Coordinates of C-alpha atoms in Angstrom, one line a residue:
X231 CA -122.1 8.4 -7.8
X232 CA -120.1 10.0 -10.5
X233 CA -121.5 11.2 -13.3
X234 CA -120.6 12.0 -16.9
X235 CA -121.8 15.1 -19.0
X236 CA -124.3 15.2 -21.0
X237 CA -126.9 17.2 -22.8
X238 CA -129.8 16.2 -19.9
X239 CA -131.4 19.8 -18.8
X240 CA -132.2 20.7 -15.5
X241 CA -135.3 19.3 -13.4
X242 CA -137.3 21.4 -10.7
X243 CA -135.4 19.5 -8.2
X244 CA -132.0 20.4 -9.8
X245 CA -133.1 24.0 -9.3
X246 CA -134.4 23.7 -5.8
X247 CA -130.9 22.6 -5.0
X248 CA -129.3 25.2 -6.4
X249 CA -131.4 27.2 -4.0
X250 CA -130.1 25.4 -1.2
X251 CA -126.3 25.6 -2.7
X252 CA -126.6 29.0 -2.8
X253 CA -127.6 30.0 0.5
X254 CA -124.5 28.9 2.1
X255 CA -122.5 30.9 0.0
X256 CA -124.5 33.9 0.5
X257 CA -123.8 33.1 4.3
X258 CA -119.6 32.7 3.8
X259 CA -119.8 36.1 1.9
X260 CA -121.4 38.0 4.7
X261 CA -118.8 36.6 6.8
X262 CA -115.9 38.4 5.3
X263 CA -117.5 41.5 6.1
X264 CA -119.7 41.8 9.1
X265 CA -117.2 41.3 11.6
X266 CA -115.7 44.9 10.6
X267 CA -118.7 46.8 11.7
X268 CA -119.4 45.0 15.2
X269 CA -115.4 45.7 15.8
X270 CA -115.8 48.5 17.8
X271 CA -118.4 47.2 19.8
X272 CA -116.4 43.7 20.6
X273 CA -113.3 45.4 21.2
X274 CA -115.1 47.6 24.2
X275 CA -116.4 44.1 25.6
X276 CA -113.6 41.6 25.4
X277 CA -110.6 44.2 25.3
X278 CA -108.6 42.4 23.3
X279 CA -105.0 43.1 22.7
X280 CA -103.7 45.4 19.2
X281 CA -102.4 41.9 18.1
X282 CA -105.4 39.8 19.0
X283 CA -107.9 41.7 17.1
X284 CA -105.8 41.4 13.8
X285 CA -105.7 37.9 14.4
X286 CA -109.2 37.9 15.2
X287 CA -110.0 39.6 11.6
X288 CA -107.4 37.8 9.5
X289 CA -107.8 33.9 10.8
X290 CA -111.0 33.4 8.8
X291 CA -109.4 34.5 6.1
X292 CA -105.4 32.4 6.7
X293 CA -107.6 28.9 6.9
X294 CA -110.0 29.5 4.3
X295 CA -107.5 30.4 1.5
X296 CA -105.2 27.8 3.0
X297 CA -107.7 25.2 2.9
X298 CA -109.4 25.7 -0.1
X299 CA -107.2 23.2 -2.3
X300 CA -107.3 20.4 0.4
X301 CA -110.9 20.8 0.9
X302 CA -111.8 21.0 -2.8
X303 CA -109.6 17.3 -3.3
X304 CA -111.3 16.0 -0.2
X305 CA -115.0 16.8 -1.6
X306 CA -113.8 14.6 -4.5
X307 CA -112.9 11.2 -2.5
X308 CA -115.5 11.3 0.1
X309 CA -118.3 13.2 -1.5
X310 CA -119.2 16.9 -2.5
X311 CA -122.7 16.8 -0.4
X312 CA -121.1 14.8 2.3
X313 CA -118.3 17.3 2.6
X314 CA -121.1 20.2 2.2
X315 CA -122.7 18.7 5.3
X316 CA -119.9 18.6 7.3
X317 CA -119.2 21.7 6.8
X318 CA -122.7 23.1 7.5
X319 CA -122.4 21.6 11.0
X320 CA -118.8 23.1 11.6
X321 CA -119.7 26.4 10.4
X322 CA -122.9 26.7 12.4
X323 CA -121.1 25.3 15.7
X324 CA -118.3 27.9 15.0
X325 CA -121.1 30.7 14.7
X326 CA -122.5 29.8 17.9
X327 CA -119.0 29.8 19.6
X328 CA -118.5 33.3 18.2
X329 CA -122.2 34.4 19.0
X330 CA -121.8 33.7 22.9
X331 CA -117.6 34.5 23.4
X332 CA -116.3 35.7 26.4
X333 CA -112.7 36.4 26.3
X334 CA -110.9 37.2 22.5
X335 CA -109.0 33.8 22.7
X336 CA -112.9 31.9 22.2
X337 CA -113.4 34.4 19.2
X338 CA -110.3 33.5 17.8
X339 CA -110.9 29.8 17.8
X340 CA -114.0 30.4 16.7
X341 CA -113.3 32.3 13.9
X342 CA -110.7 29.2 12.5
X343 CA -113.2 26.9 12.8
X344 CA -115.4 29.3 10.6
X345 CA -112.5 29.9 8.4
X346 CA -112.0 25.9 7.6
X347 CA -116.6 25.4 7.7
X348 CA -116.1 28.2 4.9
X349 CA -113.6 26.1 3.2
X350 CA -115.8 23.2 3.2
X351 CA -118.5 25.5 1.5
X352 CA -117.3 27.2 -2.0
X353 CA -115.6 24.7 -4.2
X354 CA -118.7 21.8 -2.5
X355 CA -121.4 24.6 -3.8
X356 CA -119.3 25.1 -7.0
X357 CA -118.6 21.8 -8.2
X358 CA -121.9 20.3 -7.6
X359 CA -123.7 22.9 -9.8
X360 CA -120.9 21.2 -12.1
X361 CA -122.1 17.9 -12.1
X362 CA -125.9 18.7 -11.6
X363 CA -126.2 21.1 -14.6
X364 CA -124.9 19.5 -17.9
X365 CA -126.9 22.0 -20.2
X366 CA -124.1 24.5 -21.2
X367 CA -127.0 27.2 -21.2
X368 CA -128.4 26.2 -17.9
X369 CA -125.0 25.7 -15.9
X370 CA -124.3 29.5 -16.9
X371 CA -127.2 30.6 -15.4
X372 CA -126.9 28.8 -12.2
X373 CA -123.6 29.7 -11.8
X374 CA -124.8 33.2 -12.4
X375 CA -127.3 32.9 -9.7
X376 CA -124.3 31.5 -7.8
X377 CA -122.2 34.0 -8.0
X378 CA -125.0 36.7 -7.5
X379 CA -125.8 35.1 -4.2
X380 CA -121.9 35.7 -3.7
X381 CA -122.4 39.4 -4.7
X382 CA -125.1 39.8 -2.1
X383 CA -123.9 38.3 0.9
X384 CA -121.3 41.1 0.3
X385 CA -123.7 44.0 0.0
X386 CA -126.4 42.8 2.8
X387 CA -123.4 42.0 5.5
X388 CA -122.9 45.5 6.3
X389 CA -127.1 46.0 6.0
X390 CA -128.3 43.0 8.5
X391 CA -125.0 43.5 10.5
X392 CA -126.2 47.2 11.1
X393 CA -129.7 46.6 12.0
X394 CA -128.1 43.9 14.7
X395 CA -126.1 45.9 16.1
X396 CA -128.5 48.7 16.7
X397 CA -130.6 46.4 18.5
X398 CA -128.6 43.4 19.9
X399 CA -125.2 42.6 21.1
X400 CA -122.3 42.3 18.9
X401 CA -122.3 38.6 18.9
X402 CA -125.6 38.7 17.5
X403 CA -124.3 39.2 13.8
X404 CA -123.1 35.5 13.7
X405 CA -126.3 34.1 15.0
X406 CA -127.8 34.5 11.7
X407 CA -125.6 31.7 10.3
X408 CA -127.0 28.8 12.9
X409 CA -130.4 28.8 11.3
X410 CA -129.3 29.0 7.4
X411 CA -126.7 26.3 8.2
X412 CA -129.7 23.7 9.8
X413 CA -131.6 24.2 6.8
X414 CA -128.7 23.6 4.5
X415 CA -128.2 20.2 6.7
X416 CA -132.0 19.4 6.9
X417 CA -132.3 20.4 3.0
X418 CA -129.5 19.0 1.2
X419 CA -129.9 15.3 1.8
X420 CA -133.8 15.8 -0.4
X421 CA -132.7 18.2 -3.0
X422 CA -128.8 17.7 -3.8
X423 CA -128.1 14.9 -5.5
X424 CA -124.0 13.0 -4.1
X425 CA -121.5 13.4 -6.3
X426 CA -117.5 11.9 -6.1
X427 CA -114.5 10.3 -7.7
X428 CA -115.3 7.2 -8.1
X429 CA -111.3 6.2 -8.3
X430 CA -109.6 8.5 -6.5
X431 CA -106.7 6.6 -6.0
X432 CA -104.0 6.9 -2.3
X433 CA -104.7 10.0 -0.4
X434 CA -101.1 11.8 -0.5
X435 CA -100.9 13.4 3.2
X436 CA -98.0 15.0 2.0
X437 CA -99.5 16.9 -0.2
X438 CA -101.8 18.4 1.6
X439 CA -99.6 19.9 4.4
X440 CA -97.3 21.0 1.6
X441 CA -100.7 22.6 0.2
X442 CA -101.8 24.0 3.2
X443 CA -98.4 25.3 4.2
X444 CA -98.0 27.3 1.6
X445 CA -101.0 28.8 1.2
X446 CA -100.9 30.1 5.0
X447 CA -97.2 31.5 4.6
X448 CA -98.2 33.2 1.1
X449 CA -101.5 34.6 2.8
X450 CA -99.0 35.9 5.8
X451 CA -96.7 37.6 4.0
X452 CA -98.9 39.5 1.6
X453 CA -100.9 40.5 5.0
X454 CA -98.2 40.9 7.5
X455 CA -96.7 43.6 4.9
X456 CA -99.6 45.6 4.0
X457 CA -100.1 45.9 8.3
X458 CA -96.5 46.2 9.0
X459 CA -94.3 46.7 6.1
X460 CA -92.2 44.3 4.7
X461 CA -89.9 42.8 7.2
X462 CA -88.0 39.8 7.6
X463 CA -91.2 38.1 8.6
X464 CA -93.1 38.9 5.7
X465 CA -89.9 38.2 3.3
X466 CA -89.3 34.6 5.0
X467 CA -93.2 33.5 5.0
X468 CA -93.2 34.8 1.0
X469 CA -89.9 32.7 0.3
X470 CA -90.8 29.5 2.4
X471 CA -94.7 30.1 0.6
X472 CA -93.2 30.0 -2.7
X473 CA -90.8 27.0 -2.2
X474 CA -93.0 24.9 -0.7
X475 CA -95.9 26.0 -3.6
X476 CA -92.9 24.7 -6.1
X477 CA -92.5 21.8 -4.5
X478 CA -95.9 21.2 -4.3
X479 CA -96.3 21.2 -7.9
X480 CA -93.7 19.3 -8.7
X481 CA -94.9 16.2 -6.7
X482 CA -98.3 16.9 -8.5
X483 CA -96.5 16.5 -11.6
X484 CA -95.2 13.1 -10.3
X485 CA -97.8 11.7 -8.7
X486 CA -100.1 8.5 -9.6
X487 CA -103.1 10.3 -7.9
X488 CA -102.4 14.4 -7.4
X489 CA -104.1 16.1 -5.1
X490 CA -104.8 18.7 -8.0
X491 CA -104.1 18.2 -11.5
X492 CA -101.8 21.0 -12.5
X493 CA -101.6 20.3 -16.2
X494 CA -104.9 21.8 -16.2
X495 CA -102.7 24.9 -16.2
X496 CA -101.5 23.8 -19.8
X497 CA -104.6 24.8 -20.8
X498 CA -104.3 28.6 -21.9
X499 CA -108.0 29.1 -20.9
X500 CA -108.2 27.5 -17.9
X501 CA -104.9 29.3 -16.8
X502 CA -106.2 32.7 -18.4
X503 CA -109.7 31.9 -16.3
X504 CA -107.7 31.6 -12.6
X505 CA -106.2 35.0 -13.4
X506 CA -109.3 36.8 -14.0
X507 CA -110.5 35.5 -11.0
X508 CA -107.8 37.2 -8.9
X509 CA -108.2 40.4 -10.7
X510 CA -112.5 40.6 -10.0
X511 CA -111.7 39.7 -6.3
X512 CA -108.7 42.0 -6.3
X513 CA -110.7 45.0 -7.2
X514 CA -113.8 44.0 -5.5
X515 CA -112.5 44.0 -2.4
X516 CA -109.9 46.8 -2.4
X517 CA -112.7 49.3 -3.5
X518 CA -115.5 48.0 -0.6
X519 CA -112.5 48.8 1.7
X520 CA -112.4 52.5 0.3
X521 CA -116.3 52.8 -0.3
X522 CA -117.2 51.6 3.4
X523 CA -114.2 54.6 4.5
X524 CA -115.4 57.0 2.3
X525 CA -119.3 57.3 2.9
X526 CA -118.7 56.8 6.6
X527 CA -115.8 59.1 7.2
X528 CA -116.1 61.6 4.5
X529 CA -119.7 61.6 3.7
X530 CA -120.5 61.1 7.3
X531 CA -123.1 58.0 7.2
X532 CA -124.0 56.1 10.1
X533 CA -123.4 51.6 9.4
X534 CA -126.8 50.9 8.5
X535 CA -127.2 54.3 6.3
X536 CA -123.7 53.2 4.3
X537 CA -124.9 49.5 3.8
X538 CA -127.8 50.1 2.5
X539 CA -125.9 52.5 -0.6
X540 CA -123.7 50.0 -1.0
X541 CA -126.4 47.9 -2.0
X542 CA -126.5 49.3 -5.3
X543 CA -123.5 47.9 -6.7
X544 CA -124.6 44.7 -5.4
X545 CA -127.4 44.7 -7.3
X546 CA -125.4 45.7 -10.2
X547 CA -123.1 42.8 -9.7
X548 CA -125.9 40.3 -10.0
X549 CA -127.1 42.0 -13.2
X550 CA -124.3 41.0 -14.5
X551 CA -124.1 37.7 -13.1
X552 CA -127.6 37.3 -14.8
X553 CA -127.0 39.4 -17.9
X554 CA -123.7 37.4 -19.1
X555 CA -124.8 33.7 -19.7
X556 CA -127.7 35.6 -22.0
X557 CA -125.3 37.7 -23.8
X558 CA -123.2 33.8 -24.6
X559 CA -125.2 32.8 -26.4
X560 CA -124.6 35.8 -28.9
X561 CA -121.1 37.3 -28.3
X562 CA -118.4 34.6 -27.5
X563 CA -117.6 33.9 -24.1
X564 CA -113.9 35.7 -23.9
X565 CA -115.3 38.4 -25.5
X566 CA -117.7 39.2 -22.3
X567 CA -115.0 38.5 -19.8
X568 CA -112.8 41.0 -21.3
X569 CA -115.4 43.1 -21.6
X570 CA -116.2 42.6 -17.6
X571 CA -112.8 43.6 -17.0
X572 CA -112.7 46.9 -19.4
X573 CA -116.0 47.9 -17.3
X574 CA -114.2 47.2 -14.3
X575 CA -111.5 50.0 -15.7
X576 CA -113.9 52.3 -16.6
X577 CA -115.7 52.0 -12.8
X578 CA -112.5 52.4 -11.5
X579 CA -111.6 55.6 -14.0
X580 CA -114.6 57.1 -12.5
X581 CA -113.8 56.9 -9.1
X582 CA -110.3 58.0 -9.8
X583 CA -112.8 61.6 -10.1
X584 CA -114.2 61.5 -6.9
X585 CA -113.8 64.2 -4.0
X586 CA -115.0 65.7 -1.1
X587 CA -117.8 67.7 -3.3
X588 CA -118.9 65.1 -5.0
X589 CA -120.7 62.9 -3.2
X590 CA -122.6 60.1 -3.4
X591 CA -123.6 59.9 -7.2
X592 CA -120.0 60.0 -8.6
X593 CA -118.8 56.6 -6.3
X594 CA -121.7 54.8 -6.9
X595 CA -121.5 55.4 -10.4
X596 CA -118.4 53.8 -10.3
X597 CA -119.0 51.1 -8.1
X598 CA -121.9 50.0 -10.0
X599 CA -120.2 49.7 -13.3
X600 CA -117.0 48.1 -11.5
X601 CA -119.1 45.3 -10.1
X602 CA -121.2 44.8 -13.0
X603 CA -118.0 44.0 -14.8
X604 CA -117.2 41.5 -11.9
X605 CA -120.6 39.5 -11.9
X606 CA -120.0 39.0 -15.4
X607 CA -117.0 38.3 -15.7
X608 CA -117.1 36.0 -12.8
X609 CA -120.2 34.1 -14.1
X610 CA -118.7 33.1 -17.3
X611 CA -114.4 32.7 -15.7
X612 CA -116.1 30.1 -13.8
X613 CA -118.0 28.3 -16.4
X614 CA -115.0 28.2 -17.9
X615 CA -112.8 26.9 -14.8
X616 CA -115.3 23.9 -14.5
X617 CA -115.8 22.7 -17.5
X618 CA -111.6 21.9 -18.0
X619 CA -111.5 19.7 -15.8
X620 CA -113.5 15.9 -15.7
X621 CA -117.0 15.6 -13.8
X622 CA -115.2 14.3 -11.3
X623 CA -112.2 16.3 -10.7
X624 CA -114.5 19.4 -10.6
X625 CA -114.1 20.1 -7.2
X626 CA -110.7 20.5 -7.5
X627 CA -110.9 22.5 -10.5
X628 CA -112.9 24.9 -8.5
X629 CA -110.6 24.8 -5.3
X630 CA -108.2 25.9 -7.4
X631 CA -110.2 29.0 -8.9
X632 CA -111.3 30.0 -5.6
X633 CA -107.8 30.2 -4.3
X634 CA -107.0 32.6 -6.9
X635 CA -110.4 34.9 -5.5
X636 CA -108.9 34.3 -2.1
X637 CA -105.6 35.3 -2.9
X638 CA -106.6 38.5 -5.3
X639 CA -108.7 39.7 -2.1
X640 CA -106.0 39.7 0.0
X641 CA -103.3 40.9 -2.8
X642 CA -106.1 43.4 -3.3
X643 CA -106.7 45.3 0.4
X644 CA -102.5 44.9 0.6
X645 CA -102.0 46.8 -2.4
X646 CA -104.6 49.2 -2.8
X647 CA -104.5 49.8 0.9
X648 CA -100.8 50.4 1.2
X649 CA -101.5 52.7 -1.8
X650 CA -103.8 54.7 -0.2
X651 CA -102.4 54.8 3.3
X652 CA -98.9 56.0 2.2
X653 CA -100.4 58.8 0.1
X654 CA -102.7 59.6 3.4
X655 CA -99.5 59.6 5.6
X656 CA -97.4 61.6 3.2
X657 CA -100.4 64.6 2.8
X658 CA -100.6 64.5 6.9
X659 CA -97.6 65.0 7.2
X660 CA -96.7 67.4 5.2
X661 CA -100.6 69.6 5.9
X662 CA -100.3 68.7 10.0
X663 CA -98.1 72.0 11.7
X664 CA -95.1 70.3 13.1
X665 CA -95.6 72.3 16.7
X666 CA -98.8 70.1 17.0
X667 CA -99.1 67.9 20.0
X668 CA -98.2 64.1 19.4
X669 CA -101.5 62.8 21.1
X670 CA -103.0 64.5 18.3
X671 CA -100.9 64.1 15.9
X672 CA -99.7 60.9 15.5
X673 CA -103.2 59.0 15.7
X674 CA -104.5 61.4 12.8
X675 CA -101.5 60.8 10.7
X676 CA -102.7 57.4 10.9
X677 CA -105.3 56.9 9.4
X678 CA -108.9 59.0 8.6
X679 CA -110.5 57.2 11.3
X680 CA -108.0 58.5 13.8
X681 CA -107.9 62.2 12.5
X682 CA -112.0 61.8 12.7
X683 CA -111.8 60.4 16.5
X684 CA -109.4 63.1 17.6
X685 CA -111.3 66.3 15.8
X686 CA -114.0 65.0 18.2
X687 CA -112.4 66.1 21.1
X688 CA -110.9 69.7 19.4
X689 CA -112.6 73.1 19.8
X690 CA -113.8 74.7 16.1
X691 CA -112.1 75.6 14.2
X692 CA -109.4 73.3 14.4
X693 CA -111.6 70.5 14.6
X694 CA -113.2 71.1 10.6
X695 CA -110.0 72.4 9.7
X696 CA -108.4 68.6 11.1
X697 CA -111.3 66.4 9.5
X698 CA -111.1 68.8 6.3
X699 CA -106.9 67.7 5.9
X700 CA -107.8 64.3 6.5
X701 CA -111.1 64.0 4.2
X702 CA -108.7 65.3 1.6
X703 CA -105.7 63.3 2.1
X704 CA -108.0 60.2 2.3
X705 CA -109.5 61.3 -0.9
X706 CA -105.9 61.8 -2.6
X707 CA -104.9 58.2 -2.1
X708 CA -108.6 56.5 -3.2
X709 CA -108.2 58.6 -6.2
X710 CA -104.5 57.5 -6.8
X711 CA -105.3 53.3 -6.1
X712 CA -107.9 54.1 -8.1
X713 CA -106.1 55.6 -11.5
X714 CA -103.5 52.6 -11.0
X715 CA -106.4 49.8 -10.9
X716 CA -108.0 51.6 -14.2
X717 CA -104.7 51.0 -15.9
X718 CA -104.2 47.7 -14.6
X719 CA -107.7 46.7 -15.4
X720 CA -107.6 48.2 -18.8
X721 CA -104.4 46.3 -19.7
X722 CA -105.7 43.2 -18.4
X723 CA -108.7 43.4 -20.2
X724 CA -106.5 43.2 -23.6
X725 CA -104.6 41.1 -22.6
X726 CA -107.7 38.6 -21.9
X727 CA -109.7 39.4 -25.0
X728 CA -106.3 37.8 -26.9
X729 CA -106.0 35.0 -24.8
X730 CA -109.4 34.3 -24.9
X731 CA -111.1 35.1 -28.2
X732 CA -111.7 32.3 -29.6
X733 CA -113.4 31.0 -26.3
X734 CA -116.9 30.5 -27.1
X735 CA -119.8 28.9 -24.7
X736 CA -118.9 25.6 -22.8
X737 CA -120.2 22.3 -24.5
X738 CA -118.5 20.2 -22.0

């Protein structure tokens, strides 16, 4: 059924479903995350290889950004609920594979399969809110609620995955997926209304490996040289990304029936809004890299101890999410988003502050204004994303912002990791006595984690003295990525507050 905007508010059942759209989301979010703290423990059991376990951890991430565009287009011809549902059995089938693994390569399969269920998942959820909220008021608030379901799958990850894995296996933090995905299947059919092109037009083939191939080569390159540094691998994949992403486009330009309609890009707000996206993403996820380091390493917390800290700049990120569509209705729209990002400058100004002396207050501080900047922003950038395209092309439209977040994350941990690890390697080198032995050296050089495992088996005083070089040197390069991302935030934020200020609320 396709369906055509109007001025038609929300019913119960239009918010019950927005219940069940959300939980899936909340469930993909986790996902990105929990996998980092059972590492240890799944490495000890199924030994994989150094190259295996990056795999392992990057593969979820390859198909999902790579099939985000393909997926959204698909949702559009065959159905958003249909394409929701097949998903939901993917994703749960893929968490049971990954749940009950026995050798690395089954957790690596299992892991793509999640990777293209996730796919299935974000621009379905997205775009349906879309078409089943034509109030402008109302579709900001659900999308708010979206996106603070988003926001918390993030911050409870690390919190459910450490109370697993104190008393289960490590496979256990995927089995909490099977059960939300049966009632996603069981619930959808009764609460979420189908929605679809209604003339598609031919299904270009073409286009879709181009799409796909590009994506996955971009995605490698930006990860392949944050790991290893850029190579002739990482330069090919980024040239062979970029050509085919250009030729891409250019048959989109030429096609009867696109897979994607890129003139939307001709739109300055539409453009502006896939930008922002990238930049939340980007500094969401670089930071949660640095905060999950710090409060375990320097601060010294145990998983479940760090989780549960971290869930106060998840809450603050659904303030916002909240917050913003109630602030639209007074301050235009652009005027917010820029505002989200010059809160996201100022979090990130805060933490450029923090040290070993510090503590707890000072990062939260700054975590908890950064992400309220993100969940408003967000809200709002994707109000915005959605409502430039037609009813029906919304999934699309919404594909195409999520590639940006999936992009920005992993633009993100490569930058501001690269940042901070080349600072941490420079103040090692230069603070470790060159006569020092190379088993102890060279792991602590490393990284913090490697300095903190090798004080553990040093008499005292070397031992504080090692963990006090490496707490500082850790500290150095958080502090520098974070100064850079206040700068970059803060000029982004005036540079959105021109493109955008005469944006007001959707009427779409």
């Amino acid at each position: 059924m396709s369906q055509t905007a109007t001025d038609q508010r929300a019913t119960k059942k239009d918010w019950l479903g927005l219940a069940v759209l959300v939980v899936p989301i909340l469930v993909v979010s986790m996902d990105m995350s929990v996998l980092y703290l059972a590492l240890p423990f799944m490495t000890a059991d199924l030994e994989p290889t150094g190259n295996q376990t990056l795999w392992i951890l990057d593969i979820y991430g390859f198909l999902l950004a790579g099939l985000l565009i393909t997926m959204g287009s698909l949702g559009d011809r065959i159905g958003r609920r249909t394409l929701l549902m097949i998903g939901a059995v993917v994703f749960g089938a893929a968490s049971l594979a990954a749940t009950f693994s026995t050798s690395p390569e089954m957790l690596l399969v299992a892991r793509a399969l999640l990777g293209i269920g996730g796919a299935t998942i974000a621009p379905s959820t997205l775009s349906l809110i879309r078409n089943m909220f034509h109030d402008p008021t109302q579709r900001k608030e659900a999308i708010g609620l979206w996106t603070a379901g988003f926001a918390g799958g993030a911050a409870v990850g690390p919190v459910i995955g450490g109370v697993l894995l104190e008393h289960f296996w490590w496979g256990s933090v995927f089995l909490i997926n099977i059960p939300i995905m049966v009632v996603l299947f069981v619930a959808a059919p009764l609460l979420v209304p189908e929605f679809k092109d209604t003339d598609p037009g031919r299904f270009d083939p073409i286009s879709v490996v181009l799409a796909i191939s590009s994506m996955l080569s971009i995605v490698f390159a930006i990860k392949h040289g944050a790991q290893e540094g850029i190579d002739l691998a990482a330069a090919v994949s980024a040239v062979a990304g970029l050509a085919l992403g250009a030729v891409f486009v250019l048959r989109q330009r030429r096609a009867a029936n696109p897979l994607i309609d890129v003139t939307l890009f001709a739109e300055r707000a539409f453009s502006a809004a896939v930008v922002v996206q990238f930049l939340v993403i980007f500094a969401m996820t670089g930071f949660s890299l640095f905060a999950s380091q710090y409060l375990q390493l320097v601060v010294g917390l145990g998983p479940l101890e760090a989780g549960l800290w971290l869930l106060v700049p998840a809450v603050a990120a659904a303030a916002g999410a909240v917050l913003a569509p109630t602030l639209s209705k007074v301050i235009r729209t652009g005027t917010i988003i820029a505002g989200g990002l010059l809160s996201i400058a100022i979090g990130c100004m805060a933490m450029a502050f923090v040290n070993a002396d510090s503590g707890l207050p000072l990062l939260l501080t700054g975590m908890a204004v950064l992400t309220f900047g993100i969940g408003a922003a967000s809200t709002l950038n994707s109000d915005i994303v959605l409502t430039a395209a037609a009813p029906e092309k919304a999934g699309a439209a919404s594909a195409l912002s999520e590639t940006g977040a999936e992009l920005g994350g992993a633009v993100g941990i490569a930058i501001l990791g690269t940042i901070g690890s080349t600072v941490y390697r420079h103040r090692m080198d230069d603070a470790i006595p060159a006569q020092t032995p190379a088993e102890i050296a060279d792991p602590a050089r490393e990284t913090i984690g490697g300095a903190v495992a090798v004080a553990d088996y040093l008499p005292e005083p070397f031992a504080s003295q090692l963990t006090a070089v490496a707490n500082s040197s850790f500290i150095d390069g958080f502090t520098l990525a974070s100064g850079a991302s206040a700068v970059l935030m803060a000029v982004s934020a005036v540079t959105v507050f021109v493109l955008l200020r005469r944006q007001t609320a959707s009427v779409r």
